[in-house]
């Protein structure tokens, strides 16, 4: 058989972070034009897995009780293996024979010197692997099937996120997304085949493609310091209980804000989108103060202030604590001076564009 190939893009959060981890709380995301590609070709004897991705990014570890510990949720190899496992279970349930293959991963999602931009490489490697294997075994790859198999793979790695990264890497473009009832899906893993789970409607799961107003311009600034989303989400979970009422308020306010933002996209109003971006920034700041988890670092605050000085609506993107910030402008603004100002504050403009698969 000839070689098959599938790619998945990186992602960035625009709004709704943290709240989106709870089912039914929407977020807005974009897919960006940096890709991770998986190639699969048949082998006669032994299979191999080769990845530029894993050789370039460092594997993080900590010391616990004197022992070297690797959080398996931070190890991209687990996502790849889980993606193969769940896709092959599905393929077998469809009555297909499994075979031996060589699998090669090529990633543009991390910088050449191994720094992480936080563009969602674990999601992209999962989505690209699921797509490539479905192609390899000659099965139809609908976006919904790819999303659901990728989610099952991430659930098995005990990922604590919302899976918005998987939605962006699968559906691409500008997207509104709400996560599904995770317990409902997990319960079915004990009683249903993979094929029947992916064919069910998952409660609260929502994806809607958004069309940005034509005058909207998105800039992405990178702070140069990598952050661990897994760790930040754990920290927020640990600290929310002490002030549960505050956290419930945060969830309600984030939901209302992102729903207004979705309406603003439907109306095509850049001004209203910008208003909600600024509101979402404040909502996240307050949650950060209540939980004591640092989301808007000093550099991210600077990134936002600089963008605001050029009439942009800016906020942290994703879990914060480093990685990237985003800023939305009117396309007619002249932004060269902003880029230099960012540079003097050690913020790098990432020359990324939103990617929508046609
Ligand atoms: O830091 P990122 O870009 O991986 O985004 C994380 C967003 C959270 O809402 C904090 C977690 C999640 O999985 O949705
Ligand atoms: Mg991040």
Short mmCIF file of C-alpha atoms and ligand atoms in Angstrom, two decimals:
data_model
loop_
_atom_site.label_atom_id
_atom_site.label_comp_id
_atom_site.label_asym_id
_atom_site.label_seq_id
_atom_site.Cartn_x
_atom_site.Cartn_y
_atom_site.Cartn_z
CA UNK A 1 0.00 0.00 0.00
CA UNK A 2 1.11 3.54 -0.69
CA UNK A 3 1.96 5.97 2.05
CA UNK A 4 -0.94 7.97 3.51
CA UNK A 5 -0.56 11.32 5.19
CA UNK A 6 -2.69 13.59 7.41
CA UNK A 7 -2.01 16.96 9.01
CA UNK A 8 -3.57 18.83 11.91
CA UNK A 9 -3.05 22.51 12.72
CA UNK A 10 -2.07 24.19 15.96
CA UNK A 11 -4.62 26.19 17.95
CA UNK A 12 -5.01 29.26 20.12
CA UNK A 13 -7.71 30.17 22.59
CA UNK A 14 -9.45 33.50 22.00
CA UNK A 15 -11.87 33.46 24.98
CA UNK A 16 -13.62 31.31 27.56
CA UNK A 17 -10.55 29.62 29.08
CA UNK A 18 -10.89 27.55 32.27
CA UNK A 19 -14.70 27.85 32.28
CA UNK A 20 -14.71 25.71 29.10
CA UNK A 21 -13.44 22.77 31.16
CA UNK A 22 -17.01 22.55 32.60
CA UNK A 23 -19.54 21.04 30.15
CA UNK A 24 -21.79 23.57 28.42
CA UNK A 25 -19.48 26.57 28.99
CA UNK A 26 -18.39 27.91 25.60
CA UNK A 27 -14.98 29.03 24.42
CA UNK A 28 -13.80 30.60 21.17
CA UNK A 29 -10.72 29.21 19.47
CA UNK A 30 -8.83 29.45 16.21
CA UNK A 31 -6.71 26.98 14.30
CA UNK A 32 -3.40 28.44 13.08
CA UNK A 33 -1.33 27.71 9.99
CA UNK A 34 1.41 25.64 11.63
CA UNK A 35 0.96 21.92 11.20
CA UNK A 36 1.85 18.56 12.55
CA UNK A 37 1.91 15.84 9.90
CA UNK A 38 1.67 12.08 10.35
CA UNK A 39 2.69 9.67 7.57
CA UNK A 40 1.80 5.99 7.68
CA UNK A 41 3.16 3.29 5.36
CA UNK A 42 2.82 -0.47 5.45
CA UNK A 43 5.59 -2.67 6.82
CA UNK A 44 6.13 -6.40 6.29
CA UNK A 45 7.74 -7.33 9.59
CA UNK A 46 8.15 -4.78 12.36
CA UNK A 47 6.50 -1.40 12.75
CA UNK A 48 8.37 1.77 13.70
CA UNK A 49 7.41 5.14 15.13
CA UNK A 50 9.65 8.07 14.38
CA UNK A 51 9.06 11.63 15.44
CA UNK A 52 10.91 14.88 14.96
CA UNK A 53 8.47 16.27 17.49
CA UNK A 54 9.72 14.21 20.43
CA UNK A 55 13.37 14.65 19.68
CA UNK A 56 13.05 18.45 19.63
CA UNK A 57 10.92 19.12 22.71
CA UNK A 58 12.28 18.39 26.14
CA UNK A 59 10.42 15.89 28.28
CA UNK A 60 9.49 17.65 31.54
CA UNK A 61 10.08 15.95 34.86
CA UNK A 62 9.89 16.83 38.53
CA UNK A 63 11.26 15.18 41.67
CA UNK A 64 8.71 13.79 44.09
CA UNK A 65 9.80 12.08 47.30
CA UNK A 66 13.31 11.87 45.86
CA UNK A 67 12.17 10.15 42.67
CA UNK A 68 12.22 11.39 39.09
CA UNK A 69 8.58 11.68 37.97
CA UNK A 70 7.17 12.18 34.49
CA UNK A 71 3.56 13.33 34.37
CA UNK A 72 2.20 11.11 31.60
CA UNK A 73 -0.16 13.94 30.60
CA UNK A 74 2.94 15.96 29.63
CA UNK A 75 4.44 13.14 27.58
CA UNK A 76 3.41 13.51 23.93
CA UNK A 77 4.27 9.88 23.25
CA UNK A 78 1.32 8.74 25.39
CA UNK A 79 -1.09 10.75 23.23
CA UNK A 80 0.29 9.20 20.07
CA UNK A 81 0.06 5.65 21.48
CA UNK A 82 -3.48 6.28 22.80
CA UNK A 83 -4.53 7.66 19.39
CA UNK A 84 -3.25 4.48 17.69
CA UNK A 85 -4.95 2.29 20.32
CA UNK A 86 -8.42 3.86 20.08
CA UNK A 87 -8.40 4.21 16.30
CA UNK A 88 -7.38 0.58 15.88
CA UNK A 89 -10.08 -0.57 18.30
CA UNK A 90 -12.59 1.31 16.18
CA UNK A 91 -11.11 -0.11 12.94
CA UNK A 92 -11.36 -3.68 14.32
CA UNK A 93 -14.95 -3.11 15.42
CA UNK A 94 -15.67 -2.03 11.82
CA UNK A 95 -14.55 -5.52 10.77
CA UNK A 96 -11.17 -4.53 9.30
CA UNK A 97 -7.92 -6.49 9.74
CA UNK A 98 -5.09 -4.63 11.47
CA UNK A 99 -1.61 -4.53 9.96
CA UNK A 100 1.95 -3.41 10.74
CA UNK A 101 3.10 0.05 9.70
CA UNK A 102 5.76 2.70 9.92
CA UNK A 103 4.53 5.98 11.37
CA UNK A 104 6.44 9.24 11.04
CA UNK A 105 5.54 12.49 12.83
CA UNK A 106 6.78 15.84 11.58
CA UNK A 107 5.88 18.94 13.60
CA UNK A 108 6.07 22.68 12.99
CA UNK A 109 4.37 23.38 16.29
CA UNK A 110 7.44 23.92 18.43
CA UNK A 111 10.24 26.35 17.72
CA UNK A 112 13.41 25.00 16.11
CA UNK A 113 15.36 25.13 19.37
CA UNK A 114 12.77 23.04 21.18
CA UNK A 115 10.81 25.84 22.84
CA UNK A 116 7.10 25.32 23.23
CA UNK A 117 4.78 28.01 21.87
CA UNK A 118 1.75 26.40 23.51
CA UNK A 119 0.02 25.77 20.18
CA UNK A 120 -1.45 22.43 21.23
CA UNK A 121 0.91 19.79 19.89
CA UNK A 122 -0.67 16.98 21.98
CA UNK A 123 -4.03 17.66 20.35
CA UNK A 124 -2.50 17.98 16.87
CA UNK A 125 -0.52 14.74 17.14
CA UNK A 126 -3.68 12.92 18.22
CA UNK A 127 -5.92 14.37 15.51
CA UNK A 128 -3.34 13.83 12.74
CA UNK A 129 -2.69 10.24 13.88
CA UNK A 130 -6.41 9.37 14.04
CA UNK A 131 -6.95 10.87 10.56
CA UNK A 132 -3.90 9.16 9.05
CA UNK A 133 -4.86 5.73 10.43
CA UNK A 134 -8.51 6.01 9.34
CA UNK A 135 -7.18 6.79 5.84
CA UNK A 136 -4.62 3.98 6.04
CA UNK A 137 -7.36 1.46 6.88
CA UNK A 138 -9.65 2.89 4.19
CA UNK A 139 -12.38 4.23 6.52
CA UNK A 140 -14.27 7.50 6.11
CA UNK A 141 -12.90 10.24 8.35
CA UNK A 142 -15.65 12.67 9.27
CA UNK A 143 -14.68 15.54 11.57
CA UNK A 144 -17.04 14.28 14.28
CA UNK A 145 -15.49 10.78 14.22
CA UNK A 146 -11.95 12.22 14.31
CA UNK A 147 -12.89 14.53 17.21
CA UNK A 148 -14.52 11.77 19.26
CA UNK A 149 -11.75 9.17 18.76
CA UNK A 150 -9.16 11.83 19.65
CA UNK A 151 -11.10 12.70 22.81
CA UNK A 152 -11.31 9.03 23.87
CA UNK A 153 -7.52 8.83 23.45
CA UNK A 154 -7.03 11.93 25.64
CA UNK A 155 -9.49 10.68 28.27
CA UNK A 156 -7.42 7.50 28.56
CA UNK A 157 -4.33 9.63 29.30
CA UNK A 158 -6.46 11.33 32.02
CA UNK A 159 -6.12 14.70 30.37
CA UNK A 160 -7.75 17.34 32.61
CA UNK A 161 -8.63 19.83 29.86
CA UNK A 162 -11.73 20.76 27.91
CA UNK A 163 -10.60 19.21 24.58
CA UNK A 164 -11.08 22.58 22.88
CA UNK A 165 -7.59 22.07 21.43
CA UNK A 166 -8.81 18.86 19.76
CA UNK A 167 -11.91 20.65 18.42
CA UNK A 168 -9.77 23.42 16.88
CA UNK A 169 -7.28 20.96 15.34
CA UNK A 170 -10.17 18.93 13.89
CA UNK A 171 -12.73 21.50 12.71
CA UNK A 172 -10.24 24.37 12.02
CA UNK A 173 -11.00 28.06 11.36
CA UNK A 174 -12.75 30.24 13.97
CA UNK A 175 -14.82 28.12 16.31
CA UNK A 176 -17.21 28.26 19.24
CA UNK A 177 -16.89 25.08 21.33
CA UNK A 178 -18.47 23.63 24.48
CA UNK A 179 -17.24 20.44 26.02
CA UNK A 180 -19.47 17.43 26.54
CA UNK A 181 -20.46 15.68 29.75
CA UNK A 182 -17.24 13.82 30.47
CA UNK A 183 -18.79 11.47 33.07
CA UNK A 184 -21.49 10.41 30.60
CA UNK A 185 -18.83 9.43 28.04
CA UNK A 186 -16.62 7.70 30.61
CA UNK A 187 -19.56 5.64 31.91
CA UNK A 188 -20.25 4.42 28.40
CA UNK A 189 -16.66 3.24 28.00
CA UNK A 190 -17.54 0.45 30.46
CA UNK A 191 -20.70 -0.64 28.68
CA UNK A 192 -20.41 0.23 24.98
CA UNK A 193 -18.11 -0.53 22.04
CA UNK A 194 -15.97 2.35 20.73
CA UNK A 195 -17.99 2.29 17.51
CA UNK A 196 -21.30 2.74 19.34
CA UNK A 197 -19.91 5.50 21.64
CA UNK A 198 -18.70 7.59 18.71
CA UNK A 199 -22.07 7.16 16.99
CA UNK A 200 -24.01 8.51 20.00
CA UNK A 201 -24.84 12.19 20.52
CA UNK A 202 -22.68 13.42 23.40
CA UNK A 203 -24.63 15.61 25.87
CA UNK A 204 -23.62 19.30 25.92
CA UNK A 205 -21.05 18.92 23.08
CA UNK A 206 -21.28 21.94 20.77
CA UNK A 207 -19.18 23.14 17.83
CA UNK A 208 -20.11 26.11 15.69
CA UNK A 209 -17.97 27.59 12.93
CA UNK A 210 -17.73 31.37 13.25
CA UNK A 211 -17.10 33.91 10.52
CA UNK A 212 -14.99 36.85 11.73
CA UNK A 213 -15.92 40.36 10.54
CA UNK A 214 -13.73 41.21 7.53
CA UNK A 215 -12.09 44.14 9.35
CA UNK A 216 -10.93 41.95 12.25
CA UNK A 217 -7.16 41.49 12.55
CA UNK A 218 -5.72 39.03 15.06
CA UNK A 219 -2.17 39.47 16.39
CA UNK A 220 -0.44 36.85 18.48
CA UNK A 221 2.35 37.78 20.87
CA UNK A 222 4.63 35.15 22.38
CA UNK A 223 6.18 35.77 25.80
CA UNK A 224 9.04 33.31 25.35
CA UNK A 225 8.26 31.48 28.59
CA UNK A 226 6.57 28.11 28.26
CA UNK A 227 3.73 27.25 30.62
CA UNK A 228 2.21 23.92 31.59
CA UNK A 229 -1.53 23.94 30.91
CA UNK A 230 -2.01 20.63 32.74
CA UNK A 231 -0.40 21.99 35.87
CA UNK A 232 -2.29 25.33 35.78
CA UNK A 233 -5.66 23.58 35.33
CA UNK A 234 -4.81 21.29 38.29
CA UNK A 235 -3.90 24.34 40.40
CA UNK A 236 -7.18 26.11 39.61
CA UNK A 237 -9.08 22.90 40.47
CA UNK A 238 -7.28 22.58 43.81
CA UNK A 239 -7.88 26.21 44.77
CA UNK A 240 -11.43 26.74 43.58
CA UNK A 241 -13.03 24.70 46.36
CA UNK A 242 -12.18 27.14 49.15
CA UNK A 243 -14.20 29.77 47.31
CA UNK A 244 -16.65 27.62 45.39
CA UNK A 245 -19.30 30.35 45.22
CA UNK A 246 -16.76 32.67 43.59
CA UNK A 247 -15.88 29.98 41.11
CA UNK A 248 -19.55 29.45 40.23
CA UNK A 249 -19.81 33.21 39.62
CA UNK A 250 -16.74 33.02 37.41
CA UNK A 251 -18.34 30.19 35.39
CA UNK A 252 -21.60 32.11 34.94
CA UNK A 253 -19.87 35.35 33.98
CA UNK A 254 -17.53 33.64 31.53
CA UNK A 255 -20.47 31.84 29.92
CA UNK A 256 -22.49 35.05 29.52
CA UNK A 257 -19.45 36.89 28.14
CA UNK A 258 -18.56 34.24 25.55
CA UNK A 259 -22.20 33.84 24.52
CA UNK A 260 -22.32 37.61 23.88
CA UNK A 261 -19.10 37.31 21.90
CA UNK A 262 -20.60 34.52 19.77
CA UNK A 263 -23.60 36.79 19.10
CA UNK A 264 -21.20 39.59 18.13
CA UNK A 265 -19.55 37.22 15.58
CA UNK A 266 -22.97 36.32 14.17
CA UNK A 267 -23.77 40.05 13.88
CA UNK A 268 -20.32 40.78 12.44
CA UNK A 269 -19.61 43.49 15.03
CA UNK A 270 -15.89 43.94 15.73
CA UNK A 271 -16.61 46.58 18.39
CA UNK A 272 -18.83 44.17 20.36
CA UNK A 273 -16.30 41.34 20.02
CA UNK A 274 -13.62 43.69 21.41
CA UNK A 275 -15.85 44.72 24.33
CA UNK A 276 -16.30 41.07 25.31
CA UNK A 277 -12.56 40.30 24.94
CA UNK A 278 -11.82 43.07 27.46
CA UNK A 279 -14.54 41.75 29.77
CA UNK A 280 -13.21 38.23 29.55
CA UNK A 281 -9.75 39.50 30.49
CA UNK A 282 -11.18 41.04 33.68
CA UNK A 283 -13.24 37.94 34.50
CA UNK A 284 -10.11 35.78 34.22
CA UNK A 285 -8.09 38.26 36.29
CA UNK A 286 -10.60 38.10 39.10
CA UNK A 287 -10.66 34.30 39.02
CA UNK A 288 -6.87 34.33 39.13
CA UNK A 289 -6.93 36.56 42.23
CA UNK A 290 -9.50 34.31 43.92
CA UNK A 291 -7.60 31.08 43.24
CA UNK A 292 -4.11 32.54 43.63
CA UNK A 293 -3.07 31.02 40.27
CA UNK A 294 -0.99 33.35 38.14
CA UNK A 295 -2.62 33.59 34.70
CA UNK A 296 -1.73 37.08 33.45
CA UNK A 297 2.01 37.26 34.12
CA UNK A 298 3.86 40.57 34.01
CA UNK A 299 4.89 40.03 30.40
CA UNK A 300 1.32 39.13 29.41
CA UNK A 301 0.04 42.25 31.17
CA UNK A 302 2.58 44.31 29.24
CA UNK A 303 1.51 42.61 26.00
CA UNK A 304 -2.11 43.64 26.70
CA UNK A 305 -1.24 47.21 27.74
CA UNK A 306 0.86 47.74 24.60
CA UNK A 307 -1.96 46.40 22.40
CA UNK A 308 -4.53 48.60 24.18
CA UNK A 309 -2.36 51.65 23.45
CA UNK A 310 -2.99 50.85 19.76
CA UNK A 311 -6.76 50.39 20.33
CA UNK A 312 -6.55 46.61 20.37
CA UNK A 313 -8.61 44.41 22.67
CA UNK A 314 -6.13 42.02 24.25
CA UNK A 315 -5.99 39.19 26.76
CA UNK A 316 -4.04 36.11 27.71
CA UNK A 317 -4.60 33.10 25.46
CA UNK A 318 -5.20 29.66 26.95
CA UNK A 319 -4.06 28.81 30.45
CA UNK A 320 -1.72 31.83 30.63
CA UNK A 321 1.24 31.77 33.01
CA UNK A 322 3.41 32.37 29.90
CA UNK A 323 2.94 31.19 26.30
CA UNK A 324 0.89 33.62 24.18
CA UNK A 325 -1.47 36.56 24.36
CA UNK A 326 -3.89 37.64 21.64
CA UNK A 327 -5.03 41.07 20.50
CA UNK A 328 -7.87 41.98 18.14
CA UNK A 329 -7.64 45.13 16.01
CA UNK A 330 -9.35 46.89 13.19
CA UNK A 331 -7.46 45.88 10.04
CA UNK A 332 -6.96 49.54 9.05
CA UNK A 333 -4.80 50.25 12.15
CA UNK A 334 -1.11 50.72 11.57
CA UNK A 335 0.65 48.29 13.89
CA UNK A 336 4.35 48.46 13.04
CA UNK A 337 5.10 50.55 16.14
CA UNK A 338 3.23 48.07 18.31
CA UNK A 339 5.43 45.24 17.04
CA UNK A 340 8.56 47.24 17.98
CA UNK A 341 7.08 48.09 21.35
CA UNK A 342 6.38 44.41 21.96
CA UNK A 343 10.00 43.65 20.98
CA UNK A 344 11.38 46.07 23.54
CA UNK A 345 9.30 44.19 26.12
CA UNK A 346 10.64 40.78 24.95
CA UNK A 347 7.39 39.87 23.26
CA UNK A 348 7.65 38.26 19.84
CA UNK A 349 4.97 38.64 17.21
CA UNK A 350 4.20 35.12 15.94
CA UNK A 351 3.52 35.47 12.21
CA UNK A 352 0.60 33.05 12.28
CA UNK A 353 -2.62 33.18 10.30
CA UNK A 354 -5.92 31.55 11.07
CA UNK A 355 -6.19 28.33 9.10
CA UNK A 356 -9.54 27.05 7.84
CA UNK A 357 -9.62 23.78 5.91
CA UNK A 358 -11.63 24.22 2.74
O1 LIG B 1 -2.80 27.01 27.42
P1 LIG B 1 -3.64 26.40 26.36
O2 LIG B 1 -3.57 27.17 25.06
O3 LIG B 1 -3.35 24.93 26.18
O4 LIG B 1 -5.17 26.51 26.79
C1 LIG B 1 -5.72 25.96 27.95
C2 LIG B 1 -7.14 26.40 28.13
C3 LIG B 1 -7.82 25.93 29.42
O5 LIG B 1 -9.20 26.32 29.34
C4 LIG B 1 -7.22 26.61 30.63
C5 LIG B 1 -7.74 24.42 29.58
C6 LIG B 1 -8.53 23.64 28.55
O6 LIG B 1 -8.15 22.51 28.24
O7 LIG B 1 -9.55 24.15 28.06
MG1 LIG B 2 -0.73 27.53 27.26
#
